[in-house]
Short mmCIF file of C-alpha atoms in Angstrom, two decimals:
data_model
loop_
_atom_site.label_atom_id
_atom_site.label_comp_id
_atom_site.label_asym_id
_atom_site.label_seq_id
_atom_site.Cartn_x
_atom_site.Cartn_y
_atom_site.Cartn_z
CA MET A 1028 126.83 134.70 140.52
CA ASP A 1029 125.19 137.88 141.24
CA SER A 1030 121.52 137.59 139.87
CA THR A 1031 119.22 134.23 139.56
CA LEU A 1032 119.77 135.33 135.71
CA ASP A 1033 123.74 134.32 135.87
CA ILE A 1034 122.52 131.21 137.69
CA HIS A 1035 119.59 129.93 134.52
CA ARG A 1036 122.69 131.30 131.62
CA LEU A 1037 124.69 128.72 134.11
CA GLN A 1038 122.81 125.81 133.23
CA PHE A 1039 121.74 126.80 129.19
CA ALA A 1040 125.57 126.75 129.85
CA PHE A 1041 125.53 122.91 130.81
CA THR A 1042 122.25 121.48 128.38
CA ILE A 1043 123.40 123.35 125.40
CA THR A 1044 126.95 122.02 125.96
CA PHE A 1045 125.93 118.34 127.18
CA HIS A 1046 122.97 118.68 123.91
CA TYR A 1047 124.98 119.59 122.06
CA ILE A 1048 127.29 115.76 121.84
CA PHE A 1049 123.38 113.57 121.00
CA PRO A 1050 123.36 115.54 117.26
CA GLN A 1051 127.08 114.38 115.94
CA LEU A 1052 126.55 110.61 117.49
CA THR A 1053 122.96 110.56 115.58
CA MET A 1054 124.21 111.73 112.42
CA GLY A 1055 126.89 108.86 112.67
CA LEU A 1056 125.42 106.21 114.24
CA ALA A 1057 122.43 106.70 111.13
CA LEU A 1058 125.12 106.79 108.32
CA LEU A 1059 127.11 103.06 110.19
CA VAL A 1060 123.69 101.76 110.76
CA PHE A 1061 123.09 102.65 106.91
CA ILE A 1062 126.29 101.00 105.97
CA LEU A 1063 125.60 97.85 107.83
CA LYS A 1064 122.59 97.40 106.66
CA THR A 1065 123.11 98.17 102.96
CA LEU A 1066 126.23 95.60 103.60
CA ALA A 1067 123.48 93.18 105.70
CA VAL A 1068 121.19 93.82 101.50
CA ARG A 1069 123.77 93.29 99.47
CA THR A 1070 125.61 89.45 101.19
CA GLY A 1071 122.99 88.69 102.89
CA ASN A 1072 125.91 88.15 105.71
CA GLU A 1073 122.95 88.20 108.75
CA HIS A 1074 126.21 89.04 110.55
CA TYR A 1075 125.98 92.20 109.48
CA ASN A 1076 122.52 92.37 109.96
CA ASP A 1077 122.70 91.77 113.47
CA ALA A 1078 125.38 94.57 114.08
CA ALA A 1079 122.65 96.95 112.04
CA ARG A 1080 120.86 96.14 115.41
CA PHE A 1081 123.37 96.36 117.88
CA TRP A 1082 124.06 99.95 116.47
CA ALA A 1083 120.56 101.37 115.85
CA ARG A 1084 119.87 100.58 119.68
CA ILE A 1085 123.02 102.82 120.33
CA PHE A 1086 121.68 105.52 117.64
CA GLY A 1087 117.45 105.34 119.98
CA ILE A 1088 118.91 105.76 123.10
CA ASN A 1089 121.57 108.96 121.34
CA PHE A 1090 118.20 110.35 120.65
CA ALA A 1091 116.48 109.49 123.27
CA LEU A 1092 118.40 111.21 124.70
CA GLY A 1093 119.12 114.02 122.27
CA VAL A 1094 115.04 114.75 122.11
CA VAL A 1095 115.02 115.11 127.07
CA THR A 1096 118.38 117.94 126.15
CA GLY A 1097 117.27 119.89 122.85
CA ILE A 1098 113.06 120.13 124.73
CA PRO A 1099 114.87 122.45 127.30
CA MET A 1100 116.91 124.74 125.03
CA GLU A 1101 114.33 126.00 123.06
CA PHE A 1102 112.76 126.72 125.58
CA GLN A 1103 115.45 128.28 127.53
CA PHE A 1104 115.97 130.70 124.74
CA GLY A 1105 112.93 132.42 125.39
CA THR A 1106 113.61 132.88 128.15
CA ASN A 1107 117.55 133.52 129.08
CA TRP A 1108 117.90 134.76 126.63
CA SER A 1109 114.50 137.34 125.55
CA VAL A 1110 116.67 140.20 123.54
CA PHE A 1111 118.24 138.13 121.27
CA SER A 1112 115.39 135.72 121.83
CA ARG A 1113 113.16 139.60 120.43
CA THR A 1114 116.20 140.87 117.89
CA ALA A 1115 116.92 137.59 115.99
CA GLY A 1116 113.46 135.79 117.14
CA SER A 1117 112.38 135.16 113.50
CA VAL A 1118 115.63 133.51 111.83
CA ILE A 1119 116.61 131.65 114.57
CA GLY A 1120 112.80 130.41 115.32
CA GLN A 1121 112.16 128.91 112.37
CA THR A 1122 115.16 126.84 112.16
CA LEU A 1123 114.50 126.11 115.59
CA ALA A 1124 111.27 125.00 113.87
CA MET A 1125 112.76 123.31 111.11
CA GLU A 1126 115.05 121.59 113.64
CA GLY A 1127 112.32 119.95 115.71
CA ILE A 1128 109.87 118.81 112.29
CA PHE A 1129 112.53 116.73 110.60
CA SER A 1130 114.98 115.65 113.22
CA PHE A 1131 111.79 115.31 116.03
CA PHE A 1132 109.07 113.69 114.03
CA LEU A 1133 110.74 112.25 111.06
CA GLU A 1134 113.23 110.67 112.19
CA SER A 1135 111.35 109.25 114.53
CA SER A 1136 109.04 108.08 112.65
CA PHE A 1137 111.86 106.07 110.52
CA LEU A 1138 113.21 105.51 113.52
CA GLY A 1139 110.14 103.77 115.13
CA LEU A 1140 110.37 101.50 112.20
CA LEU A 1141 113.98 100.61 112.10
CA LEU A 1142 113.73 99.61 115.77
CA TYR A 1143 110.48 98.35 115.79
CA GLY A 1144 109.04 96.72 112.11
CA GLU A 1145 111.92 94.73 110.95
CA ARG A 1146 109.39 91.38 110.47
CA ARG A 1147 106.66 93.60 108.72
CA LEU A 1148 109.40 95.50 106.38
CA GLY A 1149 111.35 92.87 104.64
CA ARG A 1150 114.58 92.98 104.01
CA LEU A 1151 114.14 95.85 101.61
CA GLY A 1152 111.70 97.79 103.30
CA HIS A 1153 114.07 98.16 106.30
CA TRP A 1154 116.88 98.93 104.47
CA ALA A 1155 114.95 101.79 103.68
CA ALA A 1156 114.34 102.75 106.78
CA ALA A 1157 117.81 103.00 107.50
CA LEU A 1158 118.35 104.91 104.49
CA LEU A 1159 115.87 107.29 105.42
CA VAL A 1160 116.44 107.97 108.85
#
């Protein structure tokens, strides 16, 4: 390592490699939770509902870890790859902003309803929260 930029880029490589795991996990778990909630609503079997609650908690942990690794990653684009950010910033910046709006704000809102709103939303409202996650 000849410069501090190389060290910072190595840290960026670790951050992005670690972060890359969580979006795939949350997308797969969101589908699993929705399928389990659908089966619970259709059959009335409480075992499906219990399984959906369990996997929703795991989803929440993965989502939190994805946020914790994703926010520094966005800042590291500008600090570690300044020439790239200056050149492609209008394209990359828009996609990063869309990710922040859709995955962070919308998904976290409906995830809160999924994790903490089951009693208030009722059976179908909770199913709709699972669908929107």
